[in-house]
Tab-separated table of C-alpha atoms in Angstrom:
chain	number	residue	atom	x	y	z
A	989	ASN	CA	-26.101	1.957	-10.232
A	990	ALA	CA	-26.849	-1.469	-11.570
A	991	GLY	CA	-30.536	-2.238	-11.827
A	992	VAL	CA	-32.104	1.212	-12.405
A	993	THR	CA	-32.037	2.526	-15.951
A	994	GLN	CA	-33.122	6.113	-16.578
A	995	THR	CA	-33.437	7.842	-19.943
A	996	PRO	CA	-32.591	10.283	-21.404
A	997	LYS	CA	-29.434	11.585	-19.725
A	998	PHE	CA	-29.796	15.078	-21.163
A	999	GLN	CA	-32.712	16.997	-22.662
A	1000	VAL	CA	-33.392	20.566	-23.721
A	1001	LEU	CA	-37.013	21.607	-24.108
A	1002	LYS	CA	-38.714	24.785	-25.163
A	1003	THR	CA	-41.322	26.239	-22.817
A	1004	GLY	CA	-44.627	24.504	-23.428
A	1005	GLN	CA	-43.182	21.324	-24.925
A	1006	SER	CA	-43.922	17.953	-23.391
A	1007	MET	CA	-41.713	14.984	-22.668
A	1008	THR	CA	-41.590	11.744	-20.721
A	1009	LEU	CA	-38.676	10.576	-18.592
A	1010	GLN	CA	-38.397	6.816	-18.492
A	1011	CYS	CA	-37.246	4.675	-15.576
A	1012	ALA	CA	-36.980	0.914	-15.362
A	1013	GLN	CA	-35.667	-1.433	-12.682
A	1014	ASP	CA	-34.979	-5.127	-12.972
A	1015	MET	CA	-34.816	-5.906	-9.258
A	1016	ASN	CA	-38.518	-6.675	-8.815
A	1017	HIS	CA	-38.913	-3.815	-6.323
A	1018	ASN	CA	-42.332	-2.570	-5.347
A	1019	SER	CA	-41.413	1.037	-4.489
A	1020	MET	CA	-40.206	3.536	-7.081
A	1021	TYR	CA	-39.666	7.288	-6.823
A	1022	TRP	CA	-39.015	10.396	-8.870
A	1023	TYR	CA	-36.916	13.185	-7.334
A	1024	ARG	CA	-35.602	16.491	-8.565
A	1025	GLN	CA	-32.324	17.998	-7.440
A	1026	ASP	CA	-31.747	21.744	-7.494
A	1027	PRO	CA	-28.709	23.757	-6.372
A	1028	GLY	CA	-28.707	24.452	-2.630
A	1029	MET	CA	-31.550	22.049	-1.972
A	1030	GLY	CA	-31.745	18.393	-1.135
A	1031	LEU	CA	-33.469	15.954	-3.433
A	1032	ARG	CA	-37.185	16.608	-3.357
A	1033	LEU	CA	-39.809	13.980	-3.987
A	1034	ILE	CA	-42.075	14.606	-6.973
A	1035	TYR	CA	-44.133	11.408	-7.047
A	1036	TYR	CA	-43.778	7.893	-5.793
A	1037	SER	CA	-45.341	4.512	-6.392
A	1038	ALA	CA	-45.559	2.045	-3.535
A	1039	SER	CA	-46.622	-0.770	-5.839
A	1040	GLU	CA	-47.705	-1.533	-9.381
A	1041	GLY	CA	-50.775	0.460	-10.319
A	1042	THR	CA	-50.551	2.978	-7.452
A	1043	THR	CA	-49.057	6.448	-7.410
A	1044	ASP	CA	-48.977	9.257	-4.846
A	1045	LYS	CA	-47.887	12.858	-4.787
A	1046	GLY	CA	-44.701	13.902	-3.084
A	1047	GLU	CA	-43.490	17.348	-2.012
A	1048	VAL	CA	-43.422	19.029	-5.440
A	1049	PRO	CA	-45.915	17.331	-7.801
A	1050	ASN	CA	-47.262	20.371	-9.639
A	1051	GLY	CA	-46.592	20.287	-13.368
A	1052	TYR	CA	-45.855	16.569	-13.438
A	1053	ASN	CA	-47.711	13.331	-14.003
A	1054	VAL	CA	-46.549	9.763	-13.523
A	1055	SER	CA	-47.469	6.332	-14.721
A	1056	ARG	CA	-46.714	2.934	-13.165
A	1057	LEU	CA	-48.091	0.540	-15.731
A	1058	ASN	CA	-46.121	-2.434	-14.488
A	1059	LYS	CA	-43.780	-3.345	-11.669
A	1060	ARG	CA	-40.687	-2.632	-13.708
A	1061	GLU	CA	-41.387	0.819	-15.177
A	1062	PHE	CA	-42.219	4.211	-13.659
A	1063	SER	CA	-42.376	7.178	-16.024
A	1064	LEU	CA	-42.504	10.923	-15.315
A	1065	ARG	CA	-44.267	13.238	-17.752
A	1066	LEU	CA	-44.052	16.972	-18.171
A	1067	GLU	CA	-47.145	18.021	-20.119
A	1068	SER	CA	-46.154	21.656	-20.641
A	1069	ALA	CA	-42.584	22.335	-19.608
A	1070	ALA	CA	-41.711	25.532	-17.747
A	1071	PRO	CA	-38.299	27.071	-17.008
A	1072	SER	CA	-38.900	26.330	-13.295
A	1073	GLN	CA	-38.688	22.648	-14.188
A	1074	THR	CA	-35.062	23.000	-15.214
A	1075	SER	CA	-33.408	20.533	-12.866
A	1076	VAL	CA	-31.688	17.197	-12.552
A	1077	TYR	CA	-34.160	14.361	-12.163
A	1078	PHE	CA	-33.461	11.053	-10.461
A	1079	CYS	CA	-35.460	7.891	-10.424
A	1080	ALA	CA	-35.003	5.569	-7.448
A	1081	SER	CA	-36.067	2.084	-6.537
A	1082	VAL	CA	-36.301	0.929	-2.921
A	1083	PHE	CA	-36.477	-2.532	-1.410
A	1084	ASN	CA	-36.728	-2.789	2.357
A	1085	THR	CA	-34.118	-0.227	3.288
A	1086	GLU	CA	-31.803	-0.452	0.269
A	1087	ALA	CA	-32.058	2.395	-2.226
A	1088	PHE	CA	-30.873	2.356	-5.852
A	1089	PHE	CA	-30.726	5.394	-8.097
A	1090	GLY	CA	-30.709	5.988	-11.810
A	1091	GLN	CA	-27.941	8.028	-13.422
A	1092	GLY	CA	-30.058	11.161	-13.580
A	1093	THR	CA	-31.581	13.295	-16.338
A	1094	ARG	CA	-30.342	16.857	-16.758
A	1095	LEU	CA	-33.304	18.794	-18.129
A	1096	THR	CA	-33.117	22.384	-19.324
A	1097	VAL	CA	-36.259	24.281	-20.258
A	1098	VAL	CA	-35.638	27.433	-22.273
B	942	LYS	CA	-36.304	23.911	9.641
B	943	ASN	CA	-35.396	20.970	7.427
B	944	GLU	CA	-36.093	17.534	8.827
B	945	VAL	CA	-32.580	16.455	7.843
B	946	GLU	CA	-29.675	18.811	8.462
B	947	GLN	CA	-26.110	18.200	7.338
B	948	SER	CA	-22.932	19.961	8.356
B	949	PRO	CA	-20.744	21.310	7.077
B	950	GLN	CA	-22.177	22.359	3.721
B	951	ASN	CA	-18.695	22.586	2.222
B	952	LEU	CA	-15.481	20.969	3.355
B	953	THR	CA	-11.982	21.259	1.949
B	954	ALA	CA	-9.261	18.943	3.187
B	955	GLN	CA	-5.719	17.966	2.376
B	956	GLU	CA	-4.966	14.466	1.222
B	957	GLY	CA	-4.516	12.165	4.191
B	958	GLU	CA	-6.722	14.090	6.591
B	959	PHE	CA	-9.465	12.491	8.678
B	960	ILE	CA	-12.868	13.822	7.640
B	961	THR	CA	-16.185	13.910	9.467
B	962	ILE	CA	-19.560	14.847	8.016
B	963	ASN	CA	-22.534	15.132	10.326
B	964	CYS	CA	-26.247	14.523	9.883
B	965	SER	CA	-29.029	15.379	12.325
B	966	TYR	CA	-32.679	14.560	11.826
B	967	SER	CA	-35.892	15.409	13.612
B	968	VAL	CA	-38.259	12.588	12.656
B	969	GLY	CA	-38.592	8.961	13.668
B	970	ILE	CA	-36.742	6.768	11.244
B	971	SER	CA	-36.354	3.139	10.327
B	972	ALA	CA	-33.062	3.623	8.514
B	973	LEU	CA	-30.507	6.218	7.475
B	974	HIS	CA	-28.560	6.219	4.229
B	975	TRP	CA	-25.280	7.812	3.347
B	976	LEU	CA	-25.007	8.461	-0.383
B	977	GLN	CA	-22.210	9.687	-2.632
B	978	GLN	CA	-22.624	11.784	-5.740
B	979	HIS	CA	-19.712	12.564	-8.055
B	980	PRO	CA	-19.854	15.605	-10.367
B	981	GLY	CA	-22.090	14.862	-13.330
B	982	GLY	CA	-22.682	11.398	-11.985
B	983	GLY	CA	-25.361	9.362	-10.429
B	984	ILE	CA	-25.991	8.678	-6.774
B	985	VAL	CA	-24.489	5.664	-5.092
B	986	SER	CA	-25.534	4.268	-1.741
B	987	LEU	CA	-22.549	3.937	0.610
B	988	PHE	CA	-24.226	2.743	3.783
B	989	MET	CA	-27.597	1.932	5.220
B	990	LEU	CA	-27.755	2.120	9.011
B	991	SER	CA	-30.439	1.408	11.519
B	992	SER	CA	-28.146	1.249	14.557
B	993	GLY	CA	-24.525	1.211	15.625
B	994	LYS	CA	-21.653	1.448	13.201
B	995	LYS	CA	-20.609	0.172	9.780
B	996	LYS	CA	-17.226	0.189	8.089
B	997	HIS	CA	-16.296	-0.235	4.452
B	998	GLY	CA	-12.685	0.324	3.553
B	999	ARG	CA	-11.749	3.859	4.633
B	1000	LEU	CA	-15.357	4.841	5.277
B	1001	ILE	CA	-17.054	4.536	8.657
B	1002	ALA	CA	-20.644	5.454	9.424
B	1003	THR	CA	-22.182	5.693	12.876
B	1004	ILE	CA	-25.645	6.428	14.118
B	1005	ASN	CA	-27.045	7.375	17.522
B	1006	ILE	CA	-30.786	6.772	17.413
B	1007	GLN	CA	-31.453	8.430	20.792
B	1008	GLU	CA	-29.670	11.619	19.754
B	1009	LYS	CA	-30.995	11.454	16.158
B	1010	HIS	CA	-27.527	11.949	14.782
B	1011	SER	CA	-25.243	10.178	12.342
B	1012	SER	CA	-21.690	10.766	11.209
B	1013	LEU	CA	-19.739	9.711	8.154
B	1014	HIS	CA	-15.981	9.477	8.621
B	1015	ILE	CA	-13.336	9.136	5.934
B	1016	THR	CA	-9.893	8.065	7.072
B	1017	ALA	CA	-6.752	8.879	5.055
B	1018	SER	CA	-8.738	10.998	2.600
B	1019	HIS	CA	-7.793	10.983	-1.071
B	1020	PRO	CA	-8.634	13.348	-3.967
B	1021	ARG	CA	-10.874	10.656	-5.452
B	1022	ASP	CA	-13.076	11.023	-2.353
B	1023	SER	CA	-14.066	14.484	-3.635
B	1024	ALA	CA	-17.828	14.342	-4.107
B	1025	VAL	CA	-21.107	15.417	-2.574
B	1026	TYR	CA	-22.111	13.264	0.395
B	1027	ILE	CA	-25.802	13.092	1.123
B	1028	CYS	CA	-27.618	11.890	4.210
B	1029	ALA	CA	-31.135	10.495	3.703
B	1030	VAL	CA	-33.573	9.105	6.247
B	1031	ARG	CA	-36.336	6.630	5.744
B	1032	ARG	CA	-39.271	7.502	7.961
B	1033	ALA	CA	-40.493	5.004	10.512
B	1034	SER	CA	-43.817	4.906	8.659
B	1035	GLY	CA	-43.652	4.253	4.933
B	1036	SER	CA	-40.736	3.974	2.546
B	1037	ARG	CA	-40.187	7.596	1.566
B	1038	LEU	CA	-36.710	9.045	1.840
B	1039	THR	CA	-36.044	12.583	3.053
B	1040	PHE	CA	-32.715	14.049	2.039
B	1041	GLY	CA	-30.267	16.489	3.517
B	1042	GLU	CA	-28.837	19.178	1.262
B	1043	GLY	CA	-25.523	17.426	0.939
B	1044	THR	CA	-21.931	18.190	1.869
B	1045	GLN	CA	-19.521	19.133	-0.900
B	1046	LEU	CA	-16.157	17.572	-0.063
B	1047	THR	CA	-12.988	18.580	-1.879
B	1048	VAL	CA	-9.755	16.776	-1.080
B	1049	ASN	CA	-6.652	18.473	-2.414
B	1050	PRO	CA	-3.464	16.569	-3.226
């Protein structure tokens, strides 16, 4: 998935800890997204950013915050992690109708 | 009812078989994506369709806008095709993608 870099790949957190997932794209795209993927469910939208400086809630925003400080970077923050946030997280960047995904972050909250 | 439904959920085939995965959706769309996800791996876009048919190697994707239905076909399937195949639609308004639950394909040698 050239062009979308997502870090870290793996993370284990204790309940109540905080962390930030980083996502960067070098394709000059306006739209960026954060999804979570859980067994038996399709990818669900957490937050998205249609352009630099704007963010909007998706289907499952509770417990998350995002930041789009510049066109290239879109970060996802968990302020106080909960076991229900154990999931695989994907960042995506969209231009017109082409979609590019990061490699994913496997997060476990214990 | 999900806005994007895929069938089957699981599919097991023998090497060489012709495979079809289906996707139905209930909203107006501007485009439909077929994505591939290997175990432990990221998600790769295979096709983006807004009408008609596209072919890439052994993969063929079709879409019928009137019937709100798309199919992904794999000819002469191979074990390396084993993956989860995901259908995603981009709504007619906005750029958000809505995903199906995916189809787990296993191709045995």
